[in-house]
Amino acid sequence: MDVRKIFLDEREIPRQWYNIQADMPNPMKPPLHPGTGKPVGPEDLAPVFPMPLIEQEVSQQRWIDIPDEVMEKLLIWRPSPLYRATALEKALGTPAKIFYKNEGVSPAGSHKPNTAIAQAYYNKKFGIKRLTTETGAGQWGSAIAFACKLFGLECQVYMVRISFDQKPFRKLMMQTWGAKCTASPSDKTNAGRDILAKMPDTPGSLGIAISEAIEDAVTSKDTRYSLGSVLNHVLLHQTIIGLEAQKQMQKVGLYPDVVIGCVGGGSNFAGLAFPYVRDKIHGKNLTVIGVEPAACPTMTRAPFVYDFGDTAKTTPLLPMHSLGHSFVPPPVHAGGLRYHGVAPLVSQLLVDRLIEARSVKQMECYAAAMLWAQTEGFISAPETSHAIAVAIQEAKKAKEEGKEKVILLNWSGHGLMDLTGYDAYMSGKLKDYELPQSEIDSALDEIKDYPKP
Amino acid sequence: MDVRKIFLDEREIPRQWYNIQADMPNPMKPPLHPGTGKPVGPEDLAPVFPMPLIEQEVSQQRWIDIPDEVMEKLLIWRPSPLYRATALEKALGTPAKIFYKNEGVSPAGSHKPNTAIAQAYYNKKFGIKRLTTETGAGQWGSAIAFACKLFGLECQVYMVRISFDQKPFRKLMMQTWGAKCTASPSDKTNAGRDILAKMPDTPGSLGIAISEAIEDAVTSKDTRYSLGSVLNHVLLHQTIIGLEAQKQMQKVGLYPDVVIGCVGGGSNFAGLAFPYVRDKIHGKNLTVIGVEPAACPTMTRAPFVYDFGDTAKTTPLLPMHSLGHSFVPPPVHAGGLRYHGVAPLVSQLLVDRLIEARSVKQMECYAAAMLWAQTEGFISAPETSHAIAVAIQEAKKAKEEGKEKVILLNWSGHGLMDLTGYDAYMSGKLKDYELPQSEIDSALDEIKDYPKP
């Protein structure tokens, strides 16, 4: 029988994170202070983040040691297994070999704890007592709740309203780990109250929830803000995924032709992809694909601009593909991918054509996730289903071309808390959203005079 | 750092199940035909089960080969990792070393697929097209739905009403794997309609759901019934857990002093414990503890009798500890443990003092599960929390006695679909149930004239 799972022994776990900034042909453009238009310095970020994370944010060092205290917690579930999707291959009749990194084995059920643990550790070490954050689908909120509990920090999560309503059990997970979870927009912050006054029925968005969490952090004692994606240090912490995958692929003597991850802010994609992008920069021939929802097409339809990371314009201006900070994506079930921008590092690599982008509609994603559940067994997060959909596209292409091909995707999380979307799909109530260009144009119009990267 | 996880390579997976019937000092008493009072023969069971499973039910062969087709599917998630609960040990300040077998990594989230896969395979091979079954908490229903999909069988699940209502996402899991899920008692069967007429507000019970599933199976074409626990062949299929655990414990050079599993019907307990009970029969010194809810105390407060396995008296008379087939346990959240009887093999070993039994109230179990979540990270099934509670009792005892001790428990499943109980606990609404002796007496009164084992 073919090997289905490749484990790493705990002693084989990577001991350093990989910082792609050391290898990029064109460095990332600096975030700008919206008032002065000048690059932001560490002091600008100090009210929001603890200094060790600000240092990682700007570090150009290629390898950054994982502290023992962080490693001890990562070992709760890491190294995560690499699986081969032999049953899916068979169902597709493809000559392609499909591998997936199973990040669903973490207590919170996704890749998110990889950075949550590190962030909680550095905040704790810096003397912080409480973290605030936002969450879309709830994966990030659960992860940071879990991490805060392990390090003895308080935790306040602002959860995008539509996900809060669709995924009631997520809140209970966060509470089980001792966190407070509030639907966003809320009446706890000025940013939330302003939005509620204007749009009382809004489904919410990550941009809005970020504004609330930042406001809470900068106005509360011993509190900092924690972001689950987008920023450089977050992507850095996720690279343990790709570094493990490389060791595991070596064990079966294969190298991927295609590497795939879904993209909201970009962290699970970057986590798997960046160590492979490094190889590509050094001459290796492979395709790296980020997959986003057609309903929130930042990489495929949005320009590379300077824009705010949140709706209330509290962040620095970030150089990224953005649909405009006021863009509220349609209520697709992949709540974790409903973000108007995408990580600056991912954006720069896309500009430099080191990675590719593809968008998929949610009906295709759920069809892919159903096939996955009925062959591989595991029920996927709606976000993860985007990576699966493109893996299936690539496997079918391999079949048409009669080519052997090695496909590697990041199975970023399970969907056991997200079955509402499956319900809608199975009962015929799910639909695709067409996103008219006019909606994008109008959100972009608001940022047309911002500096250009 | 201490090793937290011990993996087995896929090539190290056990290739045979262990049949404890070959080693028992006193053989299990035979099931009796309720009409004749004589031992049932294969022909009596043929309308309900396929012949290969009936053969396994009565087999005295010590080792039974796992077919390749079963192994191929088990490898989707097996071998399951063995974890050491170092963070819990630290929180308890105990000198004990606590290990747990993580059965939550299966697609359905528990140990149940171990037998579901095998049962679906043998039914398919025997020409059966459709399976019916009951489910308590939904773990078994999910598992058989998953297994049926992998082998292309139809699947009908009768789910105990209280769990159906408390765990709406379980139904969606089963549907995602193509099964039909109906709340029990239902109006689809005579047994269900009779119960509804007498007790329209009943929370249901496993005994009732079993009656419905059997009736459906024996009155439908090409259909058989599938049971998730209690029977010998089910326990047999679960022994892969203990056989793997033995190999994994060997890798760290330790042997458990105490082996613990929660007990409803008895299958996850037996799966971990039976290979260790074999060692005990052969002179090894260890304690094996089955843990049940105080609200459904079959092993600790019920006599060893002949009784029906279901409420409507459709099964043979089974030699087991039973509270009486008409006993409806209080609605504790551990739905999978709400069964009036316990596996005949487990009952016999209890009579022969090769295993011990302990009961725990649900408040203690949730307190244990909360401590587990906040140290080990993983959120446990309410059933599993019973094993955790006793592991903590044992670890505390080791601390008091200043003894090093190795504790091994079966972490039989995650609780991500069962957060309603955590909600009740955290919001102060959970309560313990006192079970008056009079209730037990009255249910037992009904079976007082049955044959005695």
Coordinates of N, CA, C and O in Angstrom, one line a residue, chain A residues 1 3-5 7-8 10 68 71-72 75-78 83 105-107 146 149-150 169 172-173 175-177 370 373-379 414 416-417 419-420 422-423 426, chain B residues 1 3-5 7-8 10 68 71-72 75-78 83 105-107 146 149-150 169 172-173 175-177 370 373-379 414 416-417 419-420 422-423 426:
Chain A
M1 N 0.8 -1.2 0.0 CA 0.0 0.0 0.0 C 0.9 1.3 0.0 O 1.9 1.3 0.6
V3 N 2.1 4.8 1.1 CA 2.1 5.5 2.4 C 1.2 6.7 2.3 O 1.1 7.4 1.4
R4 N 0.3 6.8 3.4 CA -0.7 7.9 3.4 C -0.2 9.0 4.3 O -0.7 10.1 4.1
K5 N 0.6 8.7 5.3 CA 0.9 9.8 6.2 C 2.4 9.8 6.5 O 3.0 8.7 6.7
F7 N 5.0 11.2 9.2 CA 5.2 11.9 10.5 C 6.6 12.4 10.6 O 7.6 11.8 10.0
L8 N 6.8 13.4 11.3 CA 8.2 13.8 11.8 C 8.2 13.5 13.3 O 7.3 13.7 14.0
E10 N 9.4 14.3 17.0 CA 9.5 15.7 17.6 C 10.9 16.2 17.5 O 11.1 17.5 17.5
D68 N 12.5 28.3 23.3 CA 12.2 27.0 23.9 C 10.7 27.1 24.5 O 10.0 26.1 24.4
M71 N 8.5 26.6 21.6 CA 8.6 25.2 21.1 C 7.8 24.2 22.0 O 7.1 23.3 21.5
E72 N 7.9 24.4 23.3 CA 7.3 23.6 24.3 C 5.7 23.5 24.0 O 5.1 22.4 24.0
L75 N 4.8 21.9 20.5 CA 4.9 20.4 20.5 C 3.6 19.8 21.0 O 3.4 18.6 21.0
I76 N 2.7 20.6 21.5 CA 1.3 20.0 21.9 C 0.8 19.3 20.7 O 0.1 18.2 20.8
W77 N 1.0 19.8 19.5 CA 0.4 19.2 18.3 C 1.4 19.1 17.1 O 1.2 18.3 16.2
R78 N 2.5 19.8 17.2 CA 3.5 19.8 16.1 C 4.6 18.7 16.3 O 4.8 18.4 17.5
Y83 N 0.0 14.3 4.8 CA -0.9 13.2 4.3 C -0.8 13.1 2.8 O -0.6 14.1 2.1
V105 N -4.9 19.3 13.1 CA -4.7 18.6 14.3 C -4.4 19.4 15.5 O -4.3 18.9 16.6
S106 N -4.3 20.7 15.4 CA -4.1 21.6 16.5 C -5.3 21.6 17.4 O -6.4 21.4 16.9
P107 N -5.2 21.9 18.7 CA -6.4 22.0 19.5 C -7.5 23.0 19.0 O -8.6 22.7 19.1
F146 N -6.8 30.1 23.1 CA -6.0 28.9 23.5 C -4.6 29.3 24.0 O -4.1 29.0 25.1
K149 N -4.5 31.4 27.2 CA -4.7 30.6 28.4 C -3.4 29.9 28.8 O -3.0 29.8 29.9
L150 N -2.7 29.4 27.8 CA -1.4 28.6 28.1 C -0.4 29.5 28.7 O 0.5 29.0 29.5
F169 N -20.7 27.8 18.2 CA -19.9 26.9 19.0 C -18.4 27.5 19.1 O -17.7 27.2 20.0
L172 N -18.1 29.3 22.2 CA -17.9 28.4 23.4 C -16.5 27.9 23.5 O -16.0 27.7 24.6
M173 N -15.9 27.6 22.3 CA -14.5 27.2 22.3 C -13.6 28.3 23.0 O -12.8 28.0 23.8
Q175 N -14.5 30.6 25.0 CA -14.8 30.7 26.4 C -14.2 29.5 27.2 O -13.8 29.7 28.4
T176 N -14.2 28.4 26.6 CA -13.6 27.2 27.3 C -12.1 27.5 27.6 O -11.6 27.0 28.6
W177 N -11.5 28.3 26.7 CA -10.1 28.6 26.9 C -10.0 30.0 27.7 O -8.9 30.6 27.7
M370 N -17.0 18.6 -0.4 CA -17.8 17.4 -0.3 C -17.1 16.2 -0.9 O -17.1 15.1 -0.2
A373 N -14.5 15.2 1.6 CA -15.0 14.5 2.8 C -15.4 13.0 2.5 O -15.3 12.1 3.3
Q374 N -15.9 12.8 1.3 CA -16.4 11.5 0.9 C -15.3 10.6 0.4 O -15.6 9.4 0.1
T375 N -14.1 11.1 0.2 CA -13.0 10.3 -0.2 C -11.9 10.3 1.0 O -11.6 9.2 1.6
E376 N -11.3 11.4 1.2 CA -10.3 11.5 2.3 C -10.9 11.4 3.7 O -10.1 11.2 4.6
G377 N -12.2 11.7 3.8 CA -12.8 11.5 5.1 C -13.0 12.8 5.9 O -14.0 13.1 6.5
F378 N -11.9 13.6 5.9 CA -12.0 14.8 6.7 C -12.9 15.9 6.2 O -12.9 16.1 5.0
I379 N -13.6 16.6 7.1 CA -14.4 17.7 6.8 C -13.6 19.0 6.9 O -13.1 19.3 7.9
H414 N -9.9 22.1 9.9 CA -11.1 21.3 9.7 C -12.3 22.2 9.8 O -12.3 23.3 10.3
L416 N -15.4 21.4 11.3 CA -16.4 20.8 12.2 C -17.2 21.9 12.9 O -18.3 21.7 13.4
M417 N -16.7 23.1 13.0 CA -17.4 24.2 13.6 C -18.1 25.0 12.5 O -18.7 26.1 12.8
L419 N -20.3 23.9 9.9 CA -21.2 23.0 9.1 C -22.4 23.7 8.6 O -23.1 23.2 7.7
T420 N -22.6 24.9 9.0 CA -23.8 25.7 8.5 C -23.6 25.9 7.0 O -24.6 25.8 6.2
Y422 N -22.1 23.8 4.9 CA -22.3 22.5 4.3 C -23.9 22.3 4.2 O -24.4 21.8 3.2
D423 N -24.5 22.7 5.3 CA -26.0 22.6 5.3 C -26.6 23.3 4.1 O -27.5 22.8 3.4
M426 N -25.9 21.5 0.9 CA -26.6 20.3 0.7 C -28.1 20.5 0.5 O -28.7 19.7 -0.2
Chain B
M1 N 13.7 18.6 26.4 CA 12.3 18.5 26.7 C 11.7 17.1 26.6 O 12.2 16.3 25.8
V3 N 9.4 14.1 25.7 CA 8.7 13.7 24.5 C 7.2 13.8 24.8 O 6.7 13.3 25.8
R4 N 6.4 14.5 23.9 CA 5.0 14.7 24.2 C 4.2 13.7 23.3 O 3.1 13.4 23.7
K5 N 4.7 13.3 22.2 CA 3.9 12.5 21.3 C 4.8 11.3 20.8 O 5.9 11.5 20.4
F7 N 4.6 8.6 17.8 CA 4.0 8.2 16.6 C 4.4 6.7 16.3 O 5.5 6.3 16.6
L8 N 3.6 6.0 15.6 CA 4.0 4.8 14.9 C 4.0 5.0 13.4 O 3.1 5.7 12.9
E10 N 3.4 3.9 9.7 CA 2.3 3.1 9.1 C 2.6 1.7 9.0 O 1.8 0.8 9.2
D68 N -7.0 -6.4 4.1 CA -6.3 -5.3 3.5 C -7.3 -4.1 3.2 O -6.9 -2.9 3.3
M71 N -7.7 -2.3 6.3 CA -6.5 -1.6 6.7 C -6.3 -0.3 5.9 O -5.9 0.7 6.4
E72 N -6.6 -0.4 4.6 CA -6.4 0.7 3.7 C -7.2 1.9 4.2 O -6.8 3.1 4.2
L75 N -5.9 3.4 7.7 CA -4.7 4.2 7.5 C -5.0 5.6 7.2 O -4.1 6.5 7.2
I76 N -6.3 5.9 6.9 CA -6.7 7.4 6.8 C -6.2 8.2 8.0 O -5.8 9.3 7.9
W77 N -6.3 7.6 9.2 CA -5.9 8.3 10.4 C -5.1 7.5 11.3 O -4.4 8.0 12.2
R78 N -5.0 6.1 11.2 CA -4.2 5.3 12.1 C -2.8 5.1 11.5 O -2.6 5.2 10.3
Y83 N 0.0 10.4 23.3 CA 0.5 11.7 23.8 C 0.9 11.5 25.3 O 0.3 10.7 26.0
V105 N -8.3 12.0 16.4 CA -7.7 12.4 15.1 C -8.4 11.7 14.0 O -8.1 12.1 12.8
S106 N -9.4 10.9 14.2 CA -10.1 10.3 13.1 C -11.0 11.3 12.5 O -11.4 12.3 13.1
P107 N -11.4 11.1 11.2 CA -12.3 12.1 10.6 C -13.6 12.3 11.4 O -14.1 13.4 11.4
F146 N -19.6 7.9 7.8 CA -18.3 8.0 7.2 C -17.9 6.6 6.5 O -17.6 6.6 5.4
K149 N -20.1 5.6 3.5 CA -19.7 6.4 2.3 C -18.5 5.8 1.7 O -18.4 5.6 0.5
L150 N -17.5 5.4 2.5 CA -16.2 4.9 1.9 C -16.4 3.6 1.2 O -15.7 3.3 0.2
F169 N -25.1 19.9 14.9 CA -24.0 19.8 13.8 C -23.7 18.3 13.6 O -23.2 18.0 12.5
L172 N -25.5 17.2 10.6 CA -24.9 17.7 9.4 C -23.6 17.0 9.0 O -23.3 16.7 7.8
M173 N -22.9 16.5 10.0 CA -21.7 15.7 9.7 C -22.2 14.4 9.0 O -21.6 14.0 8.0
Q175 N -24.9 13.9 7.3 CA -25.4 14.2 6.0 C -24.2 14.4 5.0 O -24.3 14.1 3.9
T176 N -23.2 15.1 5.5 CA -22.0 15.4 4.7 C -21.5 14.1 4.1 O -21.0 14.0 3.0
W177 N -21.5 13.0 5.0 CA -21.1 11.7 4.5 C -22.2 10.9 3.9 O -22.1 9.7 3.7
M370 N -12.3 20.8 31.7 CA -11.9 22.2 31.6 C -10.4 22.3 31.9 O -9.7 23.0 31.2
A373 N -8.5 21.1 28.9 CA -8.5 22.0 27.8 C -7.5 23.2 28.1 O -6.9 23.7 27.2
Q374 N -7.4 23.6 29.3 CA -6.6 24.7 29.7 C -5.2 24.4 29.9 O -4.3 25.3 30.2
T375 N -4.8 23.1 29.9 CA -3.4 22.7 30.0 C -3.0 21.9 28.7 O -2.2 22.4 28.0
E376 N -3.7 20.8 28.5 CA -3.3 20.0 27.3 C -3.8 20.6 26.0 O -3.4 20.3 24.9
G377 N -4.8 21.6 26.1 CA -5.2 22.3 24.9 C -6.5 21.7 24.3 O -7.4 22.4 23.9
F378 N -6.6 20.4 24.2 CA -7.7 19.8 23.5 C -9.0 19.8 24.2 O -9.0 19.6 25.5
I379 N -10.1 20.0 23.5 CA -11.4 20.0 24.1 C -12.0 18.6 24.0 O -12.1 18.0 22.9
H414 N -12.8 14.0 20.6 CA -12.8 15.4 20.9 C -14.3 15.9 21.2 O -15.2 15.2 20.8
L416 N -15.7 18.9 20.1 CA -16.0 20.1 19.4 C -17.4 20.2 18.9 O -17.9 21.2 18.6
M417 N -18.1 19.0 18.9 CA -19.5 19.0 18.5 C -20.4 19.0 19.8 O -21.6 18.9 19.7
L419 N -20.2 21.2 22.6 CA -19.9 22.3 23.4 C -21.1 22.8 24.3 O -20.9 23.6 25.2
T420 N -22.3 22.3 24.0 CA -23.5 22.7 24.7 C -23.3 22.4 26.2 O -23.6 23.2 27.1
Y422 N -20.4 22.2 27.8 CA -19.4 23.1 28.3 C -20.1 24.5 28.7 O -19.8 25.1 29.7
D423 N -21.0 24.9 27.8 CA -21.7 26.1 28.0 C -22.5 26.0 29.3 O -22.5 26.9 30.1
M426 N -20.0 26.2 32.2 CA -19.4 27.5 32.4 C -20.5 28.6 32.9 O -20.1 29.5 33.6

